[in-house]
mmCIF file of C-alpha atoms in Angstrom:
data_model
loop_
_atom_site.group_PDB
_atom_site.id
_atom_site.type_symbol
_atom_site.label_atom_id
_atom_site.label_comp_id
_atom_site.label_asym_id
_atom_site.label_seq_id
_atom_site.Cartn_x
_atom_site.Cartn_y
_atom_site.Cartn_z
ATOM 1 C CA GLU A 1 7.888 25.773 11.103
ATOM 2 C CA GLN A 2 8.091 22.683 14.447
ATOM 3 C CA GLY A 3 10.866 23.108 15.348
ATOM 4 C CA ASP A 4 12.299 20.094 14.777
ATOM 5 C CA PRO A 5 15.851 19.520 13.284
ATOM 6 C CA ALA A 6 16.983 19.178 9.432
ATOM 7 C CA GLY A 7 17.312 15.572 9.850
ATOM 8 C CA GLY A 8 13.971 15.280 11.754
ATOM 9 C CA VAL A 9 13.185 13.045 15.097
ATOM 10 C CA LYS A 10 14.822 9.430 15.667
ATOM 11 C CA LEU A 11 11.053 7.977 17.219
ATOM 12 C CA SER A 12 12.097 3.960 17.508
ATOM 13 C CA ARG A 13 14.422 2.738 19.400
ATOM 14 C CA TYR A 14 15.236 -0.073 16.847
ATOM 15 C CA LYS A 15 15.468 -0.935 13.262
ATOM 16 C CA VAL A 16 12.719 -1.006 10.680
ATOM 17 C CA SER A 17 12.276 -2.640 7.888
ATOM 18 C CA ALA A 18 11.974 -0.709 4.737
ATOM 19 C CA THR A 19 8.054 -0.534 4.403
ATOM 20 C CA ARG A 20 6.086 2.222 4.181
ATOM 21 C CA PRO A 21 4.915 3.025 7.578
ATOM 22 C CA SER A 22 1.331 4.765 7.599
ATOM 23 C CA VAL A 23 -0.023 7.423 9.628
ATOM 24 C CA SER A 24 -3.486 8.226 11.279
ATOM 25 C CA GLY A 25 -5.381 10.809 9.674
ATOM 26 C CA ASN A 26 -5.010 13.749 12.430
ATOM 27 C CA GLY A 27 -1.124 13.109 11.935
ATOM 28 C CA SER A 28 -0.442 11.472 15.716
ATOM 29 C CA PHE A 29 -0.255 8.025 15.438
ATOM 30 C CA GLY A 30 1.441 5.242 13.454
ATOM 31 C CA VAL A 31 2.859 1.899 12.571
ATOM 32 C CA PHE A 32 4.931 0.584 10.780
ATOM 33 C CA VAL A 33 7.425 -2.770 10.139
ATOM 34 C CA ASP A 34 10.081 -3.474 12.822
ATOM 35 C CA VAL A 35 13.323 -5.546 11.849
ATOM 36 C CA LEU A 36 12.160 -8.022 13.237
ATOM 37 C CA LYS A 37 8.870 -7.979 11.335
ATOM 38 C CA ASP A 38 6.632 -7.482 14.102
ATOM 39 C CA MET A 39 3.789 -4.581 13.980
ATOM 40 C CA CYS A 40 4.774 -1.607 16.126
ATOM 41 C CA PHE A 41 2.197 1.610 16.917
ATOM 42 C CA ILE A 42 3.825 4.810 18.165
ATOM 43 C CA SER A 43 3.394 8.613 18.447
ATOM 44 C CA THR A 44 4.391 10.762 16.452
ATOM 45 C CA ASP A 45 5.310 13.889 18.604
ATOM 46 C CA GLY A 46 7.689 11.565 20.078
ATOM 47 C CA SER A 47 6.203 11.107 23.429
ATOM 48 C CA THR A 48 6.278 7.562 23.508
ATOM 49 C CA VAL A 49 8.353 4.403 22.505
ATOM 50 C CA GLU A 50 6.988 1.786 20.574
ATOM 51 C CA ASP A 51 4.128 -0.800 21.528
ATOM 52 C CA CYS A 52 4.862 -3.925 19.447
ATOM 53 C CA MET A 53 2.199 -6.635 19.395
ATOM 54 C CA GLY A 54 5.285 -9.513 19.918
ATOM 55 C CA TRP A 55 4.466 -11.284 16.357
ATOM 56 C CA SER A 56 7.406 -11.910 13.334
ATOM 57 C CA ASP A 57 5.644 -12.920 10.379
ATOM 58 C CA VAL A 58 4.053 -9.477 9.219
ATOM 59 C CA SER A 59 5.609 -8.118 5.489
ATOM 60 C CA SER A 60 3.408 -4.618 5.636
ATOM 61 C CA VAL A 61 0.640 -3.014 7.055
ATOM 62 C CA ALA A 62 -2.058 0.157 6.740
ATOM 63 C CA MET A 63 -3.938 1.836 8.992
ATOM 64 C CA SER A 64 -7.058 3.265 7.296
ATOM 65 C CA PRO A 65 -7.471 7.245 8.492
ATOM 66 C CA ASP A 66 -9.523 7.065 11.914
ATOM 67 C CA GLU A 67 -7.832 4.235 12.853
ATOM 68 C CA SER A 68 -10.447 1.531 12.761
ATOM 69 C CA LEU A 69 -9.195 -0.419 9.964
ATOM 70 C CA PHE A 70 -5.850 -2.835 9.628
ATOM 71 C CA GLY A 71 -4.612 -4.196 6.472
ATOM 72 C CA PHE A 72 -1.545 -7.017 6.423
ATOM 73 C CA VAL A 73 0.362 -8.591 3.975
ATOM 74 C CA PHE A 74 1.634 -12.143 6.451
ATOM 75 C CA LEU A 75 4.382 -13.581 5.199
ATOM 76 C CA ASP A 76 4.777 -17.351 4.605
ATOM 77 C CA GLU A 77 6.000 -20.803 5.714
ATOM 78 C CA ASN A 78 9.137 -19.576 3.129
ATOM 79 C CA GLY A 79 9.072 -16.019 4.803
ATOM 80 C CA ASP A 80 8.130 -14.536 1.761
ATOM 81 C CA PRO A 81 5.109 -11.735 1.572
ATOM 82 C CA GLY A 82 1.738 -13.556 0.686
ATOM 83 C CA ASN A 83 -0.774 -13.324 -2.196
ATOM 84 C CA GLN A 84 -3.908 -12.683 0.221
ATOM 85 C CA ILE A 85 -4.558 -8.990 2.367
ATOM 86 C CA ALA A 86 -5.719 -8.919 5.549
ATOM 87 C CA VAL A 87 -8.541 -6.314 6.765
ATOM 88 C CA PHE A 88 -8.772 -5.900 10.745
ATOM 89 C CA ASP A 89 -11.986 -4.480 11.909
ATOM 90 C CA MET A 90 -10.829 -2.456 15.106
ATOM 91 C CA ASP A 91 -14.821 -1.734 15.259
ATOM 92 C CA VAL A 92 -16.515 -5.207 15.177
ATOM 93 C CA GLU A 93 -16.451 -7.343 18.900
ATOM 94 C CA PRO A 94 -14.957 -9.811 19.181
ATOM 95 C CA VAL A 95 -12.055 -8.156 17.160
ATOM 96 C CA THR A 96 -11.447 -12.502 15.162
ATOM 97 C CA ASP A 97 -14.743 -11.229 14.244
ATOM 98 C CA GLY A 98 -14.150 -8.849 12.393
ATOM 99 C CA ILE A 99 -11.070 -9.902 9.789
ATOM 100 C CA ARG A 100 -11.551 -10.556 6.568
ATOM 101 C CA THR A 101 -8.845 -12.199 4.312
ATOM 102 C CA PHE A 102 -9.026 -11.412 0.686
ATOM 103 C CA ASP A 103 -7.484 -13.304 -2.063
ATOM 104 C CA LEU A 104 -5.748 -11.036 -4.713
ATOM 105 C CA VAL A 105 -6.482 -11.349 -8.233
ATOM 106 C CA ALA A 106 -5.735 -9.761 -11.572
ATOM 107 C CA PRO A 107 -9.355 -8.649 -13.363
ATOM 108 C CA THR A 108 -8.693 -9.130 -16.644
ATOM 109 C CA PHE A 109 -11.379 -8.473 -19.337
ATOM 110 C CA SER A 110 -9.819 -9.991 -22.780
ATOM 111 C CA GLU A 111 -11.734 -13.225 -22.421
ATOM 112 C CA GLY A 112 -15.116 -11.605 -20.142
ATOM 113 C CA ASP A 113 -15.112 -9.731 -17.199
ATOM 114 C CA LEU A 114 -12.925 -12.471 -15.399
ATOM 115 C CA SER A 115 -10.019 -12.713 -12.236
ATOM 116 C CA ILE A 116 -7.711 -15.224 -12.168
ATOM 117 C CA SER A 117 -4.808 -15.943 -10.180
ATOM 118 C CA THR A 118 -1.486 -13.864 -11.429
ATOM 119 C CA ILE A 119 -0.918 -11.971 -8.525
ATOM 120 C CA GLU A 120 2.290 -13.329 -6.808
ATOM 121 C CA ARG A 121 2.198 -10.558 -3.558
ATOM 122 C CA ALA A 122 1.560 -7.336 -2.195
ATOM 123 C CA ASP A 123 3.297 -4.489 -0.627
ATOM 124 C CA ALA A 124 2.239 -1.248 0.163
ATOM 125 C CA MET A 125 -1.371 -0.439 1.060
ATOM 126 C CA THR A 126 -3.773 3.229 1.815
ATOM 127 C CA PHE A 127 -6.997 2.884 2.781
ATOM 128 C CA THR A 128 -9.999 5.717 1.386
ATOM 129 C CA SER A 129 -11.017 8.076 3.747
ATOM 130 C CA ASP A 130 -14.851 6.543 3.648
ATOM 131 C CA ASN A 131 -13.283 3.112 4.625
ATOM 132 C CA LYS A 132 -14.495 1.574 1.444
ATOM 133 C CA TYR A 133 -11.411 0.222 -0.551
ATOM 134 C CA ILE A 134 -7.880 -0.558 0.148
ATOM 135 C CA ILE A 135 -5.699 0.490 -2.003
ATOM 136 C CA TYR A 136 -2.502 -1.699 -3.004
ATOM 137 C CA ASP A 137 0.186 -2.223 -5.394
ATOM 138 C CA ALA A 138 0.861 -5.845 -6.640
ATOM 139 C CA LEU A 139 3.381 -7.634 -8.438
ATOM 140 C CA ASN A 140 1.432 -9.928 -11.697
ATOM 141 C CA VAL A 141 3.088 -12.178 -13.363
ATOM 142 C CA ILE A 142 1.716 -12.788 -16.324
ATOM 143 C CA PRO A 143 2.284 -15.963 -18.821
ATOM 144 C CA LEU A 144 3.055 -15.366 -21.765
ATOM 145 C CA GLU A 145 2.437 -17.421 -25.472
ATOM 146 C CA ASP A 146 6.671 -18.118 -25.419
ATOM 147 C CA GLY A 147 6.228 -19.553 -21.977
ATOM 148 C CA SER A 148 7.553 -16.597 -20.542
ATOM 149 C CA GLN A 149 6.644 -14.178 -17.972
ATOM 150 C CA LEU A 150 6.043 -10.472 -18.058
ATOM 151 C CA LYS A 151 6.688 -9.413 -14.349
ATOM 152 C CA ALA A 152 5.423 -5.919 -13.063
ATOM 153 C CA TRP A 153 3.832 -4.286 -10.948
ATOM 154 C CA SER A 154 0.761 -2.654 -10.702
ATOM 155 C CA LEU A 155 -2.312 -0.923 -8.900
ATOM 156 C CA TYR A 156 -5.618 -2.287 -7.484
ATOM 157 C CA ALA A 157 -8.467 -1.756 -5.331
ATOM 158 C CA ILE A 158 -10.826 -4.240 -3.417
ATOM 159 C CA ASP A 159 -14.065 -3.089 -2.475
ATOM 160 C CA LEU A 160 -14.402 -3.712 0.953
ATOM 161 C CA GLU A 161 -18.433 -4.020 0.889
ATOM 162 C CA THR A 162 -18.797 -6.364 -2.683
ATOM 163 C CA GLU A 163 -15.262 -7.502 -2.164
ATOM 164 C CA GLN A 164 -14.502 -6.990 -5.496
ATOM 165 C CA THR A 165 -11.162 -6.187 -7.531
ATOM 166 C CA LEU A 166 -10.188 -3.170 -9.367
ATOM 167 C CA VAL A 167 -7.998 -1.957 -11.558
ATOM 168 C CA LEU A 168 -6.463 2.024 -10.476
ATOM 169 C CA VAL A 169 -3.364 1.377 -12.737
ATOM 170 C CA PRO A 170 -2.589 -1.676 -15.816
ATOM 171 C CA PRO A 171 0.146 -3.516 -15.454
ATOM 172 C CA VAL A 172 2.860 -1.694 -17.999
ATOM 173 C CA SER A 173 5.894 -3.991 -20.177
ATOM 174 C CA GLY A 174 8.719 -1.941 -19.010
ATOM 175 C CA LEU A 175 7.775 -0.149 -16.094
ATOM 176 C CA GLN A 176 7.147 -0.694 -11.993
ATOM 177 C CA ILE A 177 3.992 0.885 -11.261
ATOM 178 C CA ALA A 178 4.296 1.013 -7.193
ATOM 179 C CA PHE A 179 4.337 2.976 -3.448
ATOM 180 C CA PRO A 180 0.569 4.888 -4.244
ATOM 181 C CA SER A 181 -0.752 7.196 -1.800
ATOM 182 C CA LEU A 182 -3.723 8.834 -1.212
ATOM 183 C CA SER A 183 -4.712 12.393 -1.553
ATOM 184 C CA HIS A 184 -5.698 13.692 2.222
ATOM 185 C CA THR A 185 -8.921 16.689 1.956
ATOM 186 C CA SER A 186 -10.436 13.613 -0.350
ATOM 187 C CA ASP A 187 -10.670 10.442 -2.258
ATOM 188 C CA ASN A 188 -10.322 11.860 -5.844
ATOM 189 C CA PHE A 189 -6.552 11.853 -6.326
ATOM 190 C CA ILE A 190 -3.651 9.257 -5.963
ATOM 191 C CA THR A 191 0.331 10.109 -6.370
ATOM 192 C CA PHE A 192 2.223 6.825 -7.510
ATOM 193 C CA ASP A 193 5.992 5.442 -8.398
ATOM 194 C CA ALA A 194 6.486 4.592 -12.046
ATOM 195 C CA TYR A 195 10.558 3.046 -12.181
ATOM 196 C CA ASP A 196 10.983 2.430 -15.685
ATOM 197 C CA MET A 197 14.101 -0.328 -15.681
ATOM 198 C CA ASP A 198 16.009 0.347 -18.668
ATOM 199 C CA THR A 199 16.788 4.312 -16.847
ATOM 200 C CA GLY A 200 17.049 3.159 -13.494
ATOM 201 C CA TYR A 201 14.564 6.572 -13.528
ATOM 202 C CA SER A 202 11.103 6.744 -11.410
ATOM 203 C CA THR A 203 8.457 9.150 -12.748
ATOM 204 C CA ILE A 204 6.775 10.136 -9.883
ATOM 205 C CA CYS A 205 2.446 10.749 -10.693
ATOM 206 C CA ALA A 206 0.063 11.816 -9.842
ATOM 207 C CA LEU A 207 -3.750 10.700 -11.046
ATOM 208 C CA ASN A 208 -7.792 12.206 -10.847
ATOM 209 C CA LEU A 209 -9.390 9.008 -10.084
ATOM 210 C CA ASN A 210 -12.665 10.096 -11.106
ATOM 211 C CA LYS A 211 -11.648 11.566 -14.165
ATOM 212 C CA GLY A 212 -8.498 9.280 -15.301
ATOM 213 C CA GLU A 213 -6.411 12.322 -16.169
ATOM 214 C CA LEU A 214 -3.035 11.296 -15.203
ATOM 215 C CA GLU A 215 -0.128 13.826 -15.005
ATOM 216 C CA ALA A 216 3.586 13.557 -14.478
ATOM 217 C CA VAL A 217 4.941 15.116 -11.423
ATOM 218 C CA ALA A 218 8.958 14.779 -10.978
ATOM 219 C CA MET A 219 11.081 12.290 -12.339
ATOM 220 C CA THR A 220 14.049 10.679 -9.810
ATOM 221 C CA GLU A 221 16.765 8.343 -10.012
ATOM 222 C CA ASN A 222 15.282 5.270 -8.313
ATOM 223 C CA TRP A 223 12.361 4.806 -6.425
ATOM 224 C CA GLY A 224 10.425 7.591 -5.207
ATOM 225 C CA THR A 225 7.814 6.827 -3.072
ATOM 226 C CA PRO A 226 5.723 9.686 -3.217
ATOM 227 C CA CYS A 227 3.277 11.558 -0.638
ATOM 228 C CA TYR A 228 1.029 14.107 -0.089
ATOM 229 C CA VAL A 229 1.771 16.776 1.876
ATOM 230 C CA GLY A 230 -1.835 17.347 4.316
ATOM 231 C CA ASP A 231 -3.392 20.192 2.271
ATOM 232 C CA ASP A 232 -2.829 18.348 -0.421
ATOM 233 C CA THR A 233 -1.092 21.018 -2.196
ATOM 234 C CA ALA A 234 2.282 19.076 -3.409
ATOM 235 C CA VAL A 235 3.547 15.955 -3.461
ATOM 236 C CA VAL A 236 6.720 15.238 -0.998
ATOM 237 C CA TYR A 237 8.806 12.575 -2.319
#
């Protein structure tokens, strides 16, 4: 419909990191991590080349639909993604006053209303349109009674007002639950991958966050990394 060739239009000059880019609510502006682990900005119409920050320690990045909030997972001193998410609020002056860093924890209810530090790192992130929550996938390393560990990706959200962590989809043995993406016309629906490590196939899921209703949309070999189309009538993966 837009006159693009079948393979799309190349936007960036240089190679990019294998992390999900983030696009503004009006679709005109995007941010991504390049192969040098820098955060870069680019217009989606191909009219300009990317403009990068000059950093070298960004693992993944997300932008709110209104472009006012940016979420980062930075690399630690060993070059691995850290277990914190930094949120920059561009509407706060000076910008340094708008930076908040959240330690990633996993709420548990087995021993009361607790939060424990079993999160090793986060990856894909997305903001709700009201800028109240940042939703992300995280690798949870859970110690078991026999001394072994369960390593499972699952979905969480941080309430940016109360700074509380919420569990959206808990860890499930044998599944890696990752790559959350919110619907565009509301904050009620989220799609994500549920990757089966035994079969090598991923089920593309859609979850109604208000009702807690979960539906399987499709199945694909390896990861699907799904997202909604602009009017939320379909999921692309």
